Short mmCIF file of C-alpha atoms and ligand atoms in Angstrom, two decimals:
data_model
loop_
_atom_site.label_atom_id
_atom_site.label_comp_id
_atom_site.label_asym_id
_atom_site.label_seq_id
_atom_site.Cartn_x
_atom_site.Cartn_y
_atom_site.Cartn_z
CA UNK M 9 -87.13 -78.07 -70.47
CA UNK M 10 -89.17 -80.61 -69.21
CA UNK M 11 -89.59 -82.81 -65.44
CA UNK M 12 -87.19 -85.11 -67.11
CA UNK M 13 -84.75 -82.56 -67.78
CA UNK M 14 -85.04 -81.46 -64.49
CA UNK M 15 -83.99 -84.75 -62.96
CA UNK M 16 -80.92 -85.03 -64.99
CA UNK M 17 -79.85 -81.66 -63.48
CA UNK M 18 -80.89 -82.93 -60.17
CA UNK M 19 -78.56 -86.04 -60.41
CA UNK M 20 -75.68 -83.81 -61.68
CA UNK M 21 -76.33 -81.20 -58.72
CA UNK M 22 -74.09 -82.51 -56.30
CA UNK M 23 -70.79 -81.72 -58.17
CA UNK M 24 -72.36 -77.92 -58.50
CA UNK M 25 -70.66 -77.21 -55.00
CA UNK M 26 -67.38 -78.53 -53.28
CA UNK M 27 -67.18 -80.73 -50.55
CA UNK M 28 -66.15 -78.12 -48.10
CA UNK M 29 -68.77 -75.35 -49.12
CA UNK M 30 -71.41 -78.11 -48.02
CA UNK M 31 -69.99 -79.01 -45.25
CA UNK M 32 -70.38 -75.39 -44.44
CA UNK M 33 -73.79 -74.72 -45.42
CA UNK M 34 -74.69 -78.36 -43.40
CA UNK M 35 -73.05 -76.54 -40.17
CA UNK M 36 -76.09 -74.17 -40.31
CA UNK M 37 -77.09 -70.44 -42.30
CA UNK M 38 -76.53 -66.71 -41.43
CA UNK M 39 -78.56 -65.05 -44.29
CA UNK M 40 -77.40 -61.91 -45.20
CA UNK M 41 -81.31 -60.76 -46.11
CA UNK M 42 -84.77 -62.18 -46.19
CA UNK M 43 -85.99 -61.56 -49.78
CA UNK M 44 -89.80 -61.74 -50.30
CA UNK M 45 -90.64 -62.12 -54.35
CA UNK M 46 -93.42 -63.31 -56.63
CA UNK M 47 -93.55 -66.49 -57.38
CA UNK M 48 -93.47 -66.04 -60.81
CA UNK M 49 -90.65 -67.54 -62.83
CA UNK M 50 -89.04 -65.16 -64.25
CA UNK M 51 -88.06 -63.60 -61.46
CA UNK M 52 -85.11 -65.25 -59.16
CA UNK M 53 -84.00 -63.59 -56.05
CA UNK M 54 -80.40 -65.33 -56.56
CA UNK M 55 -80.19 -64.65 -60.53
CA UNK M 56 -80.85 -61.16 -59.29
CA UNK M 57 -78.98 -60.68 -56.82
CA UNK M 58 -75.45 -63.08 -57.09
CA UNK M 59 -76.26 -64.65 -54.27
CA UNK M 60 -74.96 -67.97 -53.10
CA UNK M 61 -76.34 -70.41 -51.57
CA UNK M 62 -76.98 -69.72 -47.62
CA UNK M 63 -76.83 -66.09 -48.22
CA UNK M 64 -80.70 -65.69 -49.19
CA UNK M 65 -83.60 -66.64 -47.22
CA UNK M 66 -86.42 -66.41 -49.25
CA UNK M 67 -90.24 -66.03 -49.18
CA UNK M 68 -91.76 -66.18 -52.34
CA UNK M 69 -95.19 -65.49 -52.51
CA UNK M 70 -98.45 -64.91 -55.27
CA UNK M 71 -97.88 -61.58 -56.03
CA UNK M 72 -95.38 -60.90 -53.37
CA UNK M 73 -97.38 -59.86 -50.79
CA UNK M 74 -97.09 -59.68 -47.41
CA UNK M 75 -100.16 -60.12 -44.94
CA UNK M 76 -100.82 -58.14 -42.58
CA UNK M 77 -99.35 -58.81 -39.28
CA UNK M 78 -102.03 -61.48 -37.47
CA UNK M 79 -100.20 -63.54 -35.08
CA UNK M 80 -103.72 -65.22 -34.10
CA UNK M 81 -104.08 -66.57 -36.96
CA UNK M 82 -101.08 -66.91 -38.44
CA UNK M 83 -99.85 -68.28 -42.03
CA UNK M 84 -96.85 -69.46 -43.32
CA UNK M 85 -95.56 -66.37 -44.75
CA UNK M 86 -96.02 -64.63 -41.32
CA UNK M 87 -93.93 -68.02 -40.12
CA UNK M 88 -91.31 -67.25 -42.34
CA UNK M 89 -90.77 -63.73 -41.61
CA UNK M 90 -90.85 -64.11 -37.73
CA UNK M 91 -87.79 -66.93 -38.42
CA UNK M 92 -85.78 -64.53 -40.39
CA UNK M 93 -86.09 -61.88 -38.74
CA UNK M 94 -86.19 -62.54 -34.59
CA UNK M 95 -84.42 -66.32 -35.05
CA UNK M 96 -82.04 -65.55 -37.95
CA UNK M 97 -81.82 -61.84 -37.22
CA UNK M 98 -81.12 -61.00 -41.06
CA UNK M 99 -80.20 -57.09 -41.31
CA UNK M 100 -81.66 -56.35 -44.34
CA UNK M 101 -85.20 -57.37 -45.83
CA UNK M 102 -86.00 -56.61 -49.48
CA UNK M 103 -89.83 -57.15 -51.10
CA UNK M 104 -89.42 -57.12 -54.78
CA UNK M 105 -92.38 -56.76 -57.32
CA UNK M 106 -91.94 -56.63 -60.75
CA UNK M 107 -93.49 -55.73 -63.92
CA UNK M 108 -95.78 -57.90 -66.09
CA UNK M 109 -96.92 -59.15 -62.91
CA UNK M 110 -100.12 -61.61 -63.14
CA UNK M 111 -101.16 -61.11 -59.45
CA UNK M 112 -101.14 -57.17 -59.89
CA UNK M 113 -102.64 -57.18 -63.11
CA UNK M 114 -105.54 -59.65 -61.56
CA UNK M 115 -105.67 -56.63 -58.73
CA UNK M 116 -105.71 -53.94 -60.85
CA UNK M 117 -107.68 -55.21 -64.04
CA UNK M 118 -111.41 -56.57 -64.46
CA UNK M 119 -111.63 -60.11 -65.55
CA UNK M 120 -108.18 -60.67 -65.47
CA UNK M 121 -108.45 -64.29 -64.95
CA UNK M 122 -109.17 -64.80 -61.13
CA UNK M 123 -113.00 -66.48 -61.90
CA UNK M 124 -112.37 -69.96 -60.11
CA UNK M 125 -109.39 -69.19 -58.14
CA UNK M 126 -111.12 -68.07 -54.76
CA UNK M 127 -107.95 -68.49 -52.97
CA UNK M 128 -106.13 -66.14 -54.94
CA UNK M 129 -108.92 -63.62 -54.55
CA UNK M 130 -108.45 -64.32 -51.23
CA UNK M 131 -104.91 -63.37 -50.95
CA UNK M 132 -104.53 -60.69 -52.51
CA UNK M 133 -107.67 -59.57 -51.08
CA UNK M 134 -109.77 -58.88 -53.91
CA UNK M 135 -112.97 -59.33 -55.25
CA UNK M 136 -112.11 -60.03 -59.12
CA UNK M 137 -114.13 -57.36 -59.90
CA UNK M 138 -111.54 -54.09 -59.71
CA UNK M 139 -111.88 -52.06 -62.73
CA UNK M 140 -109.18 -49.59 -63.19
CA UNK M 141 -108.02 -47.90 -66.92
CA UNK M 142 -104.22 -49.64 -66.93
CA UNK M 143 -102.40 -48.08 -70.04
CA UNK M 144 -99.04 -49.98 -69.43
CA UNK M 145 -99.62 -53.75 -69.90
CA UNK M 146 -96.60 -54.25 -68.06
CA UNK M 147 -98.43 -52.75 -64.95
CA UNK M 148 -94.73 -50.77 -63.93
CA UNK M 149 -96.63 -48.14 -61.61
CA UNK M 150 -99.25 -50.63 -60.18
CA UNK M 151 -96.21 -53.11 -59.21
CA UNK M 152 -93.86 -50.53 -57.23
CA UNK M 153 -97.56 -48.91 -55.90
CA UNK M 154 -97.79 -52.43 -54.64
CA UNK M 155 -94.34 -52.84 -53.36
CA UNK M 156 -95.26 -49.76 -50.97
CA UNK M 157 -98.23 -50.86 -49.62
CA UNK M 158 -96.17 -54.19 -48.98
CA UNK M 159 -93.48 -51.98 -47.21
CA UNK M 160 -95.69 -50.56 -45.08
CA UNK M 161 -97.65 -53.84 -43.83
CA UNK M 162 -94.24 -55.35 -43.15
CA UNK M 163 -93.14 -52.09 -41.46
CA UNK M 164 -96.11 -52.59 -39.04
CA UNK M 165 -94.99 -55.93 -37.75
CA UNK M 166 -94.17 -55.41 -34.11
CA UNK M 167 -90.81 -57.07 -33.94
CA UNK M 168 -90.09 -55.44 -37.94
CA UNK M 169 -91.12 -51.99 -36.32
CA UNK M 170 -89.02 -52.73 -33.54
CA UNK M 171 -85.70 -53.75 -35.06
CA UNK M 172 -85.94 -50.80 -37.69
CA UNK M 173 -86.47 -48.40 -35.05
CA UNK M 174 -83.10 -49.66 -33.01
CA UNK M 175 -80.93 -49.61 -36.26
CA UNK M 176 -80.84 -53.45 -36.38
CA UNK M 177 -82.79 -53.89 -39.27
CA UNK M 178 -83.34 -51.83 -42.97
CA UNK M 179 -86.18 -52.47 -45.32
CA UNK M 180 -85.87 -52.07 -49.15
CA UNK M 181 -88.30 -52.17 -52.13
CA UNK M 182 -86.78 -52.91 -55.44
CA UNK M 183 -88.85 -53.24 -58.73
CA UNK M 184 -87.45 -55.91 -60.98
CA UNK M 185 -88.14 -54.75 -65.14
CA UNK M 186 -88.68 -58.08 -66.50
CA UNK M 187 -88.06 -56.64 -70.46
CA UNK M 188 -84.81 -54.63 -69.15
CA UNK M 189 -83.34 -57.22 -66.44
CA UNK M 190 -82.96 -54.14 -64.52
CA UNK M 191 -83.64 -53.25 -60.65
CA UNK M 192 -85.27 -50.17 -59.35
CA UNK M 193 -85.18 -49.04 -55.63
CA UNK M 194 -88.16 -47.40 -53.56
CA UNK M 195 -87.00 -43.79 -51.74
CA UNK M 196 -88.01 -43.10 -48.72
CA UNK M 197 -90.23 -40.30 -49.99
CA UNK M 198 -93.57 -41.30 -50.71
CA UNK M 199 -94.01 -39.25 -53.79
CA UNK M 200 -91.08 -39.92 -55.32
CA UNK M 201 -90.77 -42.34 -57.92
CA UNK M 202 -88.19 -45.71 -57.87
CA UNK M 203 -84.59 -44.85 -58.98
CA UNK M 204 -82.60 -46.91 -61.06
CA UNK M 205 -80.45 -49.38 -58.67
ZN1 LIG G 30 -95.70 -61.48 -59.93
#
């Protein structure tokens, strides 16, 4: 596919959804869950998931991370969280990594490409230079290692913290197998490892 092909689609979109389900989504959204992905492209919340339209809110980030909680100086994913979760008051939030991930590979791997992208090393808060023996090239274990320590810097957002603590709000980690199309779910136990979804 190319732009081109893109535009074609574009033009055709408006038939993709009947008059009264967008007069519905125009009268506003009540998101069932925030989803926070990669931005890679192989992975879409909605293709995942079955959701349709106005039932996702999604933040979809380099690597899927989420920063830690800074309201001082705060960034658009921080933004985007605070919306969903104290303006839209979504119940559930989900951060999904996934394998053959490029960001966690460039965190987890020397030389993995990051020389000239200072804002990426930035991001995901690395140097370039992490050396670590990675046997799977698919990085499985580094991307739901990841998905915890995204867990827990989301889980230490006040109002997150908070709404978990009164039952309002659940968080869930979920590893997306690019090669297998299947899901994988984080336990609450630290040591134990994801379970099939
Ligand atoms: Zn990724």
């Amino acid at each position: 596919m190319s732009y081109e092909d893109f535009v074609e689609h574009a033009r055709r979109h408006p038939g993709v959804l009947s008059e009264r389900q967008r007069a519905e989504l125009a009268a506003g959204q009540k998101p069932d869950a925030l989803f926070i992905g990669c931005s890679d492209s192989r992975v879409i919340p909605s293709q995942i998931t079955g959701a349709e339209p106005g039932r996702l809110f999604e933040l979809r980030t380099a690597g899927n991370v989420v920063p830690e909680y800074a309201p001082d100086s705060a960034s658009a994913e921080m933004a985007t969280i605070e919306y969903a979760v104290l303006q839209l008051g979504v119940p559930d939030i989900i951060v999904c990594g996934h394998s053959h991930c490029g960001a966690v590979t460039a965190l987890t791997v020397a030389g993995r490409g990051l020389e000239g992208l200072p804002a990426l090393c930035c991001w995901l808060g690395t140097d370039g230079a992490t050396a670590a023996e990675v046997r799977d090239p698919a990085v499985r274990a580094e991307s739901k290692r990841h998905v915890r320590d995204q867990l827990r810097t989301l889980h230490e957002y006040p109002f997150v913290r908070d709404r978990v603590a009164a039952g309002e709000l659940r968080l869930h980690g979920w590893f997306y197998e690019i090669d297998t199309g299947r899901v994988h779910v984080c336990p609450q136990a630290a040591e134990d490892d994801f379970l099939p979804l």
